[in-house]
Amino acid sequence: MAANLGVVELTIALHYCLNTPEDRLVFDVGHQAYAHKILTGRREGMAKLRSREGLSGFTRRDESPYDPFGAGHSSTSISAALGMALAARLKGEKRRAIAVIGDGALTAGQAFEALNHAGSTGADLLVVLNDNNMSISPNVGALTEHLTRLRTAPVINRLREGSRELLAPIPPLRQLVEEMRSRIKGALGADSLFEHLGFAYFGPIDGHDLPLLIDTINNIKDFSGPTLLHVVTQKGRGFAEAETDPTRFHGVSQFDPTAPSKSPTEAMSWTDGFGQWLEETASNDPRVVAITPAMKEGSGLSGFAAKFPQRFYDVGIAEQHAITLAGGLATEGLKPVVAIYSTFLQRGYDQLIHDIALQNLDVLFAIDRAGQVGPDGATHAGSFDIAFLQCIPNMLLMAPADGVSLSAMLQLGLDHNGPAAVRYPRGKLPTLSGLPPVEYGKAAILRQSTLATTQPRALLIAVGSMVEVAQQVAEELDATLIDLRFIKPLDMHTLRTQAATHSHLITVEEGAITGGVGQTITARLNNTGLTLPVLNLGIPDQFIEHGSREQCLADCGLDPDKIAVNIRQFMTNSVKN
């Protein structure tokens, strides 16, 4: 809510002044595009926003012609809009390309790569910088300080106040005024970084002054060459609770706005469990430092940041930098912990391979939101981390089943010589009974089938979040159940010994089946000469639509009922064959 309420006037002004969808209006991330959705024929659909068969929480090309580019991960809008502007020039088409990007998204490297390229192309691109001094948390870094100077410099404010008169509609006068304006700003040291990158810079202006926005956009929308309009807004504008606490209202679940505010007591989440472990561990180990790419609250680091501010690094939306920064810290004997969502780790994959694993540096990756994420949908699903991590040399990769194993694996990863990763899902942190202690590199046999070895009996291997579900299925089918725990290295001794006494093998993981650990186990067993019918269950080779987390898991066949049905059918068919 905070991001969307902050850009209501800006969105109205853009659609009023532009000829969308012929003019390409690209919103970055998509969190601030709800007013845009309402204005472009999707008002009635807002009632099912982020729900199954409802509107996406982000812009999507297949949802509306007014969404020329899909969003989800930040900092892509300038690159996409520049591509559209260059395409229009090549095709000889007279249409505009506009990117709306926040100051938080502007901290990412891709945004600067796009600005750097755009400035050299001369393309007719308008970048609207929505500056609210926040991403999800308050922004950090030198760019934030630069924008603050632009917002507060008296010369800029004076020029802003007279912008309607300065941007006269007569082209020669307008050009003369802009030349004078640039010289005055340069002489007083108030020129912007964007001008040095080749952009004509205007602003900052009040992003809630609708007449001023309309006048300004109308005056600059047909400028040739790269142009940037700096707009200052307030997150949560018009809703007192969101204005006061924009971080909490960045993303909210359903609530009654007329009801008294209350702080419901919620069960501990996987994220909470990680945060608690990190604070306790750091209290006893001064080498521990924490890094996050602009996800302090979402990754469970608020407590650590408050307790150890000198050992906490929020690098902004800069996943690549976060990972290599961790590598630099590790070379000096510190123990960096990178708290990052699975979907965002994808953005730092080269750094993970080249800067961490290749040098075998001691960096622990706490990978949150591994698996299905419900309302956030396909853009944020952590479907691929098992596939892209298990192939990296020197990598230790673990998946806990409950809170006790989570803490144990995090500690193992911290103590490990080399890179280590612990992946865990979104949601409530379970407490499972009867799990044996975690031993390095060892799978745990949680249940043995009581069926005779002469009968068809199943060996069920569950990974991390799927252990709790698999326990129900194993009891129902009288199957042997293994908690895999270590995706890399695999405990091949236990797996081969157990597979040799069972007729069927089933693997269950909350990750992509293609390239997943189930396929790896199958291949490794085959390489030892042991073959038996195998069923790999996990996330199928498709993007799963947004809905509740339970719906998304059911779509993948990963709820208890569907797992049991699929195993029965698999065993029946394989016996017949």
Coordinates of C-alpha atoms in Angstrom, one line a residue:
M1 CA 0.0 0.0 0.0
A2 CA 2.8 2.5 0.8
A3 CA 4.4 2.5 -2.6
N4 CA 1.1 2.7 -4.4
L5 CA -0.4 5.5 -2.4
G6 CA 2.7 7.5 -2.9
V7 CA 2.3 7.7 -6.7
V8 CA -1.4 8.3 -7.2
E9 CA -1.0 11.8 -8.5
L10 CA 2.1 10.9 -10.6
T11 CA 0.2 8.0 -12.2
I12 CA -2.8 10.2 -13.0
A13 CA -0.5 12.8 -14.6
L14 CA 1.4 10.3 -16.7
H15 CA -1.8 8.7 -18.1
Y16 CA -3.4 12.2 -18.6
C17 CA -0.3 13.5 -20.5
L18 CA 0.7 10.4 -22.5
N19 CA -1.0 8.4 -25.2
T20 CA -0.9 5.0 -23.5
P21 CA -0.6 2.2 -24.5
E22 CA 0.8 3.6 -27.8
D23 CA 3.3 5.4 -25.6
R24 CA 5.2 2.7 -23.6
L25 CA 4.9 3.3 -19.8
V26 CA 7.2 0.9 -17.9
F27 CA 6.9 0.7 -14.1
D28 CA 9.8 -0.7 -12.3
V29 CA 9.2 -3.6 -9.8
G30 CA 5.5 -3.2 -10.1
H31 CA 4.8 -2.5 -6.4
Q32 CA 3.7 1.0 -7.4
A33 CA 1.5 0.1 -10.3
Y34 CA -1.9 -0.5 -8.6
A35 CA -3.3 3.0 -9.5
H36 CA -2.1 2.3 -13.0
K37 CA -4.1 -1.0 -13.0
I38 CA -7.2 0.8 -11.8
L39 CA -6.9 3.5 -14.5
T40 CA -6.3 0.9 -17.3
G41 CA -9.5 -1.2 -17.1
R42 CA -8.7 -3.4 -14.2
R43 CA -10.6 -1.7 -11.4
E44 CA -13.1 -4.5 -10.8
G45 CA -10.3 -7.1 -10.8
M46 CA -8.6 -5.4 -7.8
A47 CA -10.8 -7.3 -5.4
K48 CA -8.9 -10.5 -6.3
L49 CA -5.4 -8.9 -6.5
R50 CA -2.6 -11.4 -5.8
S51 CA -5.2 -14.2 -5.4
R52 CA -5.7 -17.3 -7.5
E53 CA -7.2 -16.4 -10.9
G54 CA -6.9 -12.7 -9.9
L55 CA -4.7 -9.8 -10.9
S56 CA -0.9 -10.1 -10.4
G57 CA 0.8 -7.9 -7.8
F58 CA 3.1 -6.8 -10.6
T59 CA 2.8 -5.6 -14.2
R60 CA 2.4 -8.4 -16.8
R61 CA 2.4 -8.3 -20.5
D62 CA -0.3 -11.0 -20.8
E63 CA -2.6 -9.1 -18.4
S64 CA -3.1 -5.8 -20.2
P65 CA -1.8 -4.0 -23.3
Y66 CA -1.0 -1.1 -20.9
D67 CA 1.7 -3.3 -19.4
P68 CA 4.4 -3.3 -22.1
F69 CA 6.9 -5.0 -19.8
G70 CA 6.6 -7.5 -17.0
A71 CA 8.1 -6.5 -13.6
G72 CA 8.9 -8.2 -10.3
H73 CA 12.6 -7.8 -9.6
S74 CA 13.7 -4.3 -9.4
S75 CA 15.8 -1.9 -11.6
T76 CA 14.8 -3.3 -15.0
S77 CA 12.6 -0.4 -16.2
I78 CA 15.3 1.9 -17.7
S79 CA 16.8 -1.0 -19.7
A80 CA 13.4 -2.1 -21.0
A81 CA 12.2 1.4 -21.9
L82 CA 15.5 2.2 -23.6
G83 CA 15.1 -0.9 -25.7
M84 CA 11.6 0.3 -26.7
A85 CA 12.9 3.7 -27.5
L86 CA 15.7 2.4 -29.7
A87 CA 13.2 0.0 -31.4
A88 CA 10.9 3.0 -32.2
R89 CA 13.8 4.9 -33.7
L90 CA 14.9 1.9 -35.9
K91 CA 11.3 1.3 -37.0
G92 CA 10.6 5.0 -37.7
E93 CA 7.7 5.1 -35.2
K94 CA 6.7 8.2 -33.4
R95 CA 5.9 7.0 -29.9
R96 CA 7.4 7.7 -26.5
A97 CA 9.1 5.4 -24.0
I98 CA 8.9 6.2 -20.3
A99 CA 10.4 4.4 -17.3
V100 CA 9.1 5.1 -13.8
I101 CA 11.8 4.0 -11.3
G102 CA 12.1 4.6 -7.5
D103 CA 15.2 5.8 -5.8
G104 CA 15.5 2.4 -4.1
A105 CA 15.6 0.6 -7.4
L106 CA 18.1 3.1 -8.7
T107 CA 20.7 1.8 -6.2
A108 CA 21.0 -1.4 -8.3
G109 CA 23.8 -1.8 -10.8
Q110 CA 21.6 -2.6 -13.8
A111 CA 19.9 0.8 -13.4
F112 CA 23.2 2.6 -13.8
E113 CA 24.3 0.3 -16.6
A114 CA 21.1 1.4 -18.4
L115 CA 21.6 5.1 -17.6
N116 CA 25.2 4.9 -18.8
H117 CA 24.1 3.4 -22.1
A118 CA 21.1 5.6 -22.6
G119 CA 23.2 8.8 -22.2
S120 CA 25.4 7.7 -25.1
T121 CA 22.5 6.7 -27.5
G122 CA 20.7 10.0 -27.7
A123 CA 17.4 7.9 -27.6
D124 CA 14.2 9.7 -26.9
L125 CA 13.7 8.2 -23.4
L126 CA 12.0 9.8 -20.4
V127 CA 13.0 8.5 -17.0
V128 CA 10.7 9.5 -14.1
L129 CA 12.6 9.1 -10.8
N130 CA 10.1 8.6 -8.0
D131 CA 12.1 9.7 -5.0
N132 CA 10.5 8.8 -1.6
N133 CA 13.8 8.2 0.2
M134 CA 12.9 4.5 0.6
S135 CA 12.9 1.1 -1.0
I136 CA 11.2 -1.2 1.5
S137 CA 13.4 0.1 4.3
P138 CA 14.9 3.6 4.3
N139 CA 17.5 3.8 1.5
V140 CA 21.2 3.8 2.2
G141 CA 24.4 4.9 0.4
A142 CA 26.0 7.8 -1.4
L143 CA 23.3 8.0 -4.1
T144 CA 20.7 8.7 -1.4
E145 CA 22.9 11.5 0.0
H146 CA 23.1 12.9 -3.6
L147 CA 19.4 12.9 -4.0
T148 CA 19.0 14.5 -0.6
R149 CA 21.3 17.3 -1.7
L150 CA 19.2 17.8 -4.8
R151 CA 16.0 17.9 -2.8
T152 CA 17.3 20.4 -0.3
A153 CA 19.7 22.6 -2.3
P154 CA 18.2 26.2 -2.3
V155 CA 19.2 26.8 -5.9
I156 CA 17.3 23.7 -7.1
N157 CA 14.2 24.6 -5.1
R158 CA 14.2 28.2 -6.5
L159 CA 14.5 26.8 -10.0
R160 CA 11.8 24.3 -9.3
E161 CA 9.4 26.9 -8.0
G162 CA 9.8 28.8 -11.3
S163 CA 9.7 25.7 -13.5
R164 CA 6.3 26.5 -15.1
E165 CA 7.6 29.9 -16.3
L166 CA 11.1 28.5 -17.2
L167 CA 9.7 25.7 -19.3
A168 CA 8.0 28.0 -21.8
P169 CA 6.2 26.5 -24.7
I170 CA 8.2 28.5 -27.3
P171 CA 11.0 26.1 -28.3
P172 CA 13.8 28.7 -28.8
L173 CA 13.0 30.4 -25.5
R174 CA 12.8 27.0 -23.8
Q175 CA 16.2 26.0 -25.1
L176 CA 17.7 29.4 -24.0
V177 CA 16.2 29.0 -20.6
E178 CA 17.5 25.5 -20.2
E179 CA 21.0 26.6 -21.2
M180 CA 20.9 29.4 -18.6
R181 CA 19.5 27.1 -16.0
S182 CA 22.3 24.5 -16.6
R183 CA 25.0 27.2 -16.3
I184 CA 23.6 28.6 -13.1
K185 CA 23.4 25.1 -11.5
G186 CA 26.9 24.3 -12.6
A187 CA 28.3 27.5 -11.2
L188 CA 26.7 26.9 -7.9
G189 CA 27.7 23.2 -7.7
A190 CA 24.1 22.0 -7.9
D191 CA 24.3 20.0 -11.1
S192 CA 23.1 16.4 -10.9
L193 CA 24.8 13.1 -11.5
F194 CA 22.3 12.4 -14.2
E195 CA 23.4 15.4 -16.3
H196 CA 26.9 14.1 -16.2
L197 CA 25.5 10.8 -17.6
G198 CA 24.0 12.6 -20.6
F199 CA 20.5 13.3 -19.4
A200 CA 18.6 16.6 -19.4
Y201 CA 17.6 16.8 -15.7
F202 CA 14.4 18.5 -14.4
G203 CA 13.4 18.8 -10.8
P204 CA 13.0 17.9 -8.1
I205 CA 9.3 18.8 -8.2
D206 CA 6.4 17.9 -5.8
G207 CA 5.0 14.6 -6.8
H208 CA 1.7 15.3 -5.1
D209 CA 1.1 18.7 -6.9
L210 CA -1.1 17.4 -9.8
P211 CA -1.2 20.7 -11.8
L212 CA 2.6 21.1 -11.6
L213 CA 3.1 17.4 -12.6
I214 CA 0.8 17.8 -15.7
D215 CA 2.5 21.1 -16.7
T216 CA 6.0 19.7 -16.4
I217 CA 5.3 16.4 -18.1
N218 CA 3.5 18.1 -21.0
N219 CA 6.5 20.5 -21.4
I220 CA 9.2 17.8 -21.4
K221 CA 7.5 14.7 -22.9
D222 CA 8.5 15.6 -26.4
F223 CA 12.1 16.6 -25.7
S224 CA 14.6 14.7 -27.8
G225 CA 17.3 12.7 -26.2
P226 CA 17.5 11.2 -22.7
T227 CA 15.5 13.2 -20.1
L228 CA 15.0 12.6 -16.4
L229 CA 12.3 14.1 -14.3
H230 CA 13.0 14.0 -10.5
V231 CA 9.7 13.7 -8.5
V232 CA 9.6 13.8 -4.7
T233 CA 6.8 11.8 -3.1
Q234 CA 5.7 10.4 0.3
K235 CA 5.2 6.7 0.7
G236 CA 1.7 5.9 2.0
R237 CA 0.3 9.4 1.1
G238 CA -3.2 10.0 2.4
F239 CA -3.4 7.0 4.8
A240 CA -2.0 8.0 8.2
E241 CA -0.9 4.5 9.2
A242 CA 1.0 3.9 6.0
E243 CA 2.6 7.4 6.2
T244 CA 3.8 6.7 9.7
D245 CA 5.0 3.2 9.1
P246 CA 5.7 2.8 5.3
T247 CA 8.0 -0.3 5.9
R248 CA 5.1 -2.3 7.5
F249 CA 2.7 -1.1 4.8
H250 CA 5.0 -1.9 1.9
G251 CA 3.2 -5.2 1.7
V252 CA 0.2 -6.2 3.8
S253 CA -2.2 -9.1 4.2
Q254 CA -5.9 -8.4 4.4
F255 CA -7.0 -6.2 7.3
D256 CA -9.9 -4.0 8.3
P257 CA -8.9 -0.3 8.0
T258 CA -11.7 0.7 10.4
A259 CA -10.7 -1.7 13.1
P260 CA -8.4 -0.6 16.0
S261 CA -4.7 -1.3 15.4
K262 CA -3.4 -4.3 17.1
S263 CA -0.3 -6.4 17.0
P264 CA -1.4 -10.0 16.6
T265 CA 0.9 -12.6 18.0
E266 CA 2.1 -14.8 15.1
A267 CA 3.8 -18.1 15.2
M268 CA 7.6 -18.0 14.7
S269 CA 8.5 -18.1 11.0
W270 CA 11.6 -19.6 9.3
T271 CA 12.8 -16.0 8.9
D272 CA 12.4 -15.4 12.7
G273 CA 14.3 -18.6 13.4
F274 CA 17.2 -17.5 11.3
G275 CA 17.2 -14.0 12.9
Q276 CA 17.2 -15.4 16.4
W277 CA 20.1 -17.8 15.6
L278 CA 22.1 -15.0 14.1
E279 CA 21.8 -12.7 17.1
E280 CA 22.7 -15.4 19.5
T281 CA 25.6 -16.6 17.5
A282 CA 27.0 -13.1 16.9
S283 CA 26.9 -12.4 20.6
N284 CA 29.5 -15.1 21.1
D285 CA 31.5 -14.6 17.9
P286 CA 32.7 -11.1 17.0
R287 CA 33.8 -12.3 13.5
V288 CA 30.1 -12.7 12.4
V289 CA 28.9 -9.9 10.1
A290 CA 25.5 -9.7 8.3
I291 CA 24.8 -8.4 4.7
T292 CA 21.5 -7.8 3.0
P293 CA 20.5 -6.3 -0.3
A294 CA 17.8 -3.9 1.0
M295 CA 15.8 -6.6 2.8
K296 CA 16.6 -6.0 6.5
E297 CA 13.0 -6.6 7.7
G298 CA 12.1 -9.3 5.2
S299 CA 15.3 -11.3 5.9
G300 CA 14.9 -11.2 9.7
L301 CA 17.9 -8.9 10.4
S302 CA 16.2 -6.0 12.2
G303 CA 17.2 -7.3 15.6
F304 CA 20.8 -7.9 14.5
A305 CA 21.0 -4.5 12.9
A306 CA 19.9 -2.8 16.1
K307 CA 22.2 -4.9 18.3
F308 CA 25.3 -4.9 16.1
P309 CA 25.0 -1.8 13.9
Q310 CA 28.7 -1.8 13.1
R311 CA 28.6 -5.4 11.9
F312 CA 25.5 -4.9 9.7
Y313 CA 25.7 -3.9 6.0
D314 CA 22.6 -3.0 4.0
V315 CA 24.0 -2.5 0.5
G316 CA 20.8 -1.4 -1.2
I317 CA 19.2 -3.3 -4.1
A318 CA 22.6 -4.6 -5.2
E319 CA 22.8 -8.4 -5.0
Q320 CA 26.0 -8.7 -7.0
H321 CA 27.8 -6.2 -4.8
A322 CA 26.5 -7.9 -1.6
I323 CA 28.0 -11.2 -2.6
T324 CA 31.4 -9.9 -3.6
L325 CA 31.5 -7.6 -0.6
A326 CA 31.0 -10.8 1.5
G327 CA 33.9 -12.3 -0.3
G328 CA 36.1 -9.3 0.6
L329 CA 35.1 -9.5 4.2
A330 CA 35.9 -13.3 4.3
T331 CA 39.4 -12.8 3.0
E332 CA 40.1 -10.8 6.1
G333 CA 39.1 -13.5 8.5
L334 CA 35.5 -12.4 9.2
K335 CA 32.5 -14.7 8.9
P336 CA 30.0 -13.0 6.6
V337 CA 26.4 -14.1 6.5
V338 CA 24.4 -13.1 3.4
A339 CA 20.7 -13.1 4.1
I340 CA 18.9 -13.2 0.8
Y341 CA 15.8 -14.5 -0.9
S342 CA 16.2 -17.4 -3.2
T343 CA 14.8 -15.4 -6.1
F344 CA 17.2 -12.5 -5.6
L345 CA 20.2 -14.8 -5.3
Q346 CA 19.7 -15.5 -9.0
R347 CA 20.9 -12.0 -9.6
G348 CA 24.3 -12.6 -8.1
Y349 CA 25.0 -16.0 -9.6
D350 CA 28.2 -15.0 -11.4
Q351 CA 29.6 -13.5 -8.2
L352 CA 28.7 -16.6 -6.3
I353 CA 30.7 -18.8 -8.7
H354 CA 33.6 -16.5 -9.6
D355 CA 34.1 -14.5 -6.4
I356 CA 33.1 -16.9 -3.7
A357 CA 33.2 -20.6 -4.7
L358 CA 36.2 -20.4 -7.0
Q359 CA 38.3 -18.9 -4.2
N360 CA 36.6 -21.2 -1.6
L361 CA 35.8 -18.3 0.7
D362 CA 34.0 -18.7 4.0
V363 CA 30.6 -17.1 3.2
L364 CA 27.3 -18.4 4.6
F365 CA 24.2 -17.8 2.5
A366 CA 20.9 -17.9 4.4
I367 CA 18.5 -18.5 1.6
D368 CA 14.9 -17.4 2.5
R369 CA 11.7 -18.0 0.5
A370 CA 13.1 -21.2 -1.1
G371 CA 10.2 -22.8 -2.9
Q372 CA 6.7 -21.4 -3.5
V373 CA 5.9 -17.9 -2.2
G374 CA 2.1 -17.7 -2.7
P375 CA 0.8 -14.3 -3.6
D376 CA 4.1 -13.0 -4.8
G377 CA 3.9 -15.5 -7.7
A378 CA 6.4 -16.7 -10.3
T379 CA 8.6 -13.6 -10.2
H380 CA 9.5 -14.3 -6.6
A381 CA 9.3 -18.1 -6.4
G382 CA 12.5 -19.8 -5.1
S383 CA 12.3 -22.6 -7.6
F384 CA 15.8 -22.9 -8.9
D385 CA 18.4 -22.6 -6.1
I386 CA 18.9 -26.3 -5.7
A387 CA 19.5 -26.7 -9.4
F388 CA 21.9 -23.8 -9.7
L389 CA 23.8 -24.3 -6.4
Q390 CA 24.4 -28.1 -6.4
C391 CA 26.5 -27.9 -9.6
I392 CA 29.0 -25.4 -8.1
P393 CA 32.2 -26.9 -6.8
N394 CA 33.2 -26.3 -3.1
M395 CA 29.5 -25.5 -2.2
L396 CA 27.9 -27.0 0.9
L397 CA 24.1 -27.0 0.5
M398 CA 21.7 -27.9 3.3
A399 CA 17.9 -28.0 3.8
P400 CA 16.5 -28.1 7.3
A401 CA 13.1 -29.7 8.3
D402 CA 12.4 -27.7 11.4
G403 CA 13.7 -25.1 13.8
V404 CA 16.3 -27.3 15.5
S405 CA 17.8 -28.5 12.3
L406 CA 17.8 -24.9 11.0
S407 CA 20.0 -23.7 13.8
A408 CA 22.2 -26.7 13.6
M409 CA 22.8 -26.3 9.8
L410 CA 23.4 -22.6 10.0
Q411 CA 26.1 -23.3 12.6
L412 CA 27.6 -26.0 10.4
G413 CA 27.6 -23.6 7.5
L414 CA 29.3 -20.9 9.6
D415 CA 32.0 -23.3 10.8
H416 CA 32.5 -24.7 7.3
N417 CA 35.7 -23.9 5.5
G418 CA 34.3 -22.6 2.2
P419 CA 31.0 -21.4 0.9
A420 CA 27.8 -22.8 2.5
A421 CA 24.1 -22.3 2.0
V422 CA 21.0 -23.2 4.0
R423 CA 17.7 -23.0 2.1
Y424 CA 14.4 -22.6 3.9
P425 CA 10.8 -21.7 2.8
R426 CA 8.4 -19.0 3.6
G427 CA 5.9 -19.6 6.4
K428 CA 5.6 -21.0 9.9
L429 CA 8.6 -22.7 11.4
P430 CA 7.6 -26.3 12.4
T431 CA 8.7 -28.2 15.4
L432 CA 9.0 -31.9 14.5
S433 CA 9.4 -34.6 17.1
G434 CA 11.8 -37.5 16.8
L435 CA 14.4 -36.0 14.5
P436 CA 17.9 -37.1 15.3
P437 CA 20.7 -34.5 15.7
V438 CA 22.3 -33.2 12.5
E439 CA 25.6 -34.7 11.6
Y440 CA 27.7 -33.2 8.8
G441 CA 27.0 -34.9 5.5
K442 CA 24.6 -37.5 7.0
A443 CA 21.0 -38.1 6.0
A444 CA 18.6 -39.2 8.7
I445 CA 16.3 -42.3 8.5
L446 CA 13.1 -41.2 10.2
R447 CA 11.0 -44.2 9.5
Q448 CA 11.5 -47.8 8.3
S449 CA 8.8 -49.7 6.4
T450 CA 7.4 -52.7 8.2
L451 CA 6.6 -54.4 4.9
A452 CA 8.7 -57.4 4.0
T453 CA 11.5 -56.9 1.4
T454 CA 9.7 -59.4 -0.8
Q455 CA 6.7 -57.0 -1.1
P456 CA 6.6 -53.7 -3.1
R457 CA 7.7 -51.1 -0.7
A458 CA 8.7 -47.4 -1.2
L459 CA 11.7 -45.5 -0.1
L460 CA 10.7 -41.9 0.3
I461 CA 13.5 -39.2 0.3
A462 CA 12.3 -35.8 1.5
V463 CA 14.1 -32.5 1.3
G464 CA 13.8 -29.8 3.9
S465 CA 10.3 -28.3 3.9
M466 CA 8.9 -31.5 2.4
V467 CA 9.8 -33.7 5.4
E468 CA 6.8 -32.7 7.5
V469 CA 4.5 -33.5 4.6
A470 CA 6.3 -36.7 3.8
Q471 CA 5.9 -37.9 7.4
Q472 CA 2.1 -38.1 6.8
V473 CA 2.5 -39.9 3.5
A474 CA 5.1 -42.4 4.8
E475 CA 2.8 -43.4 7.7
E476 CA -0.2 -43.8 5.3
L477 CA 1.8 -45.9 2.8
D478 CA 4.1 -47.7 5.3
A479 CA 7.1 -46.3 3.5
T480 CA 10.6 -45.8 4.6
L481 CA 11.3 -42.1 5.1
I482 CA 14.7 -40.4 4.8
D483 CA 15.3 -36.7 5.7
L484 CA 18.0 -35.9 3.1
R485 CA 19.4 -32.8 5.0
F486 CA 22.5 -32.5 2.8
I487 CA 21.8 -31.8 -0.8
K488 CA 25.6 -31.4 -1.3
P489 CA 27.4 -33.5 -0.3
L490 CA 24.9 -36.4 -0.7
D491 CA 25.0 -39.2 1.8
M492 CA 25.3 -41.8 -0.9
H493 CA 26.2 -44.6 1.5
T494 CA 22.8 -44.3 3.3
L495 CA 20.9 -43.7 0.1
R496 CA 22.4 -46.7 -1.7
T497 CA 22.0 -49.0 1.3
Q498 CA 18.4 -48.2 1.7
A499 CA 17.6 -48.2 -2.0
A500 CA 19.0 -51.7 -2.3
T501 CA 16.2 -53.0 0.0
H502 CA 13.3 -51.2 -1.6
S503 CA 11.4 -51.7 -4.8
H504 CA 10.6 -48.1 -5.5
L505 CA 12.3 -44.8 -4.9
I506 CA 10.5 -41.4 -4.6
T507 CA 12.1 -38.1 -4.0
V508 CA 10.2 -35.0 -2.9
E509 CA 11.7 -31.5 -3.0
E510 CA 10.3 -27.9 -3.0
G511 CA 12.5 -27.0 -6.0
A512 CA 12.6 -27.5 -9.7
I513 CA 12.4 -31.2 -10.7
T514 CA 14.6 -30.4 -13.8
G515 CA 18.1 -30.2 -12.4
G516 CA 16.9 -31.0 -8.9
V517 CA 18.4 -33.2 -6.3
G518 CA 16.0 -36.0 -7.1
Q519 CA 17.5 -36.3 -10.5
T520 CA 21.0 -36.1 -9.1
I521 CA 20.3 -39.0 -6.7
T522 CA 18.8 -41.1 -9.5
A523 CA 21.9 -40.5 -11.7
R524 CA 24.3 -41.2 -8.8
L525 CA 22.5 -44.5 -7.9
N526 CA 22.5 -45.5 -11.6
N527 CA 26.2 -44.8 -11.8
T528 CA 26.8 -47.4 -9.0
G529 CA 24.8 -50.0 -11.0
L530 CA 21.7 -49.8 -8.8
T531 CA 18.6 -49.2 -10.8
L532 CA 15.0 -49.2 -9.6
P533 CA 11.8 -47.4 -10.6
V534 CA 12.1 -43.7 -9.6
L535 CA 9.5 -41.0 -9.2
N536 CA 10.9 -37.4 -8.8
L537 CA 8.4 -35.0 -7.3
G538 CA 8.9 -31.3 -7.1
I539 CA 8.1 -28.1 -9.0
P540 CA 7.3 -28.9 -12.6
D541 CA 8.9 -27.3 -15.6
Q542 CA 6.6 -24.3 -15.6
F543 CA 6.1 -21.0 -13.8
I544 CA 3.4 -21.4 -11.1
E545 CA 0.7 -18.7 -10.9
H546 CA 0.2 -16.6 -7.8
G547 CA -2.3 -17.7 -5.2
S548 CA -2.0 -18.9 -1.6
R549 CA 1.1 -20.9 -0.8
E550 CA -1.1 -24.0 -0.3
Q551 CA -2.6 -23.5 -3.7
C552 CA 0.8 -23.2 -5.3
L553 CA 2.1 -26.3 -3.6
A554 CA -1.0 -28.2 -4.7
D555 CA -0.4 -27.0 -8.3
C556 CA 3.0 -28.8 -8.0
G557 CA 1.5 -31.9 -6.6
L558 CA 3.3 -31.3 -3.3
D559 CA 0.3 -31.5 -0.8
P560 CA 0.0 -34.8 1.2
D561 CA -3.0 -36.1 -0.7
K562 CA -1.6 -35.7 -4.2
I563 CA 1.8 -37.0 -3.1
A564 CA 0.2 -40.2 -1.8
V565 CA -2.0 -40.6 -4.9
N566 CA 0.9 -40.1 -7.2
I567 CA 3.1 -42.6 -5.4
R568 CA 0.3 -45.3 -5.4
Q569 CA -0.3 -44.8 -9.1
F570 CA 3.4 -44.9 -9.8
M571 CA 4.0 -48.1 -7.9
T572 CA 0.9 -49.7 -9.4
N573 CA 1.9 -48.8 -12.9
S574 CA 5.6 -49.8 -12.5
V575 CA 4.6 -53.3 -11.1
K576 CA 2.2 -53.8 -14.1
N577 CA 5.0 -52.9 -16.5

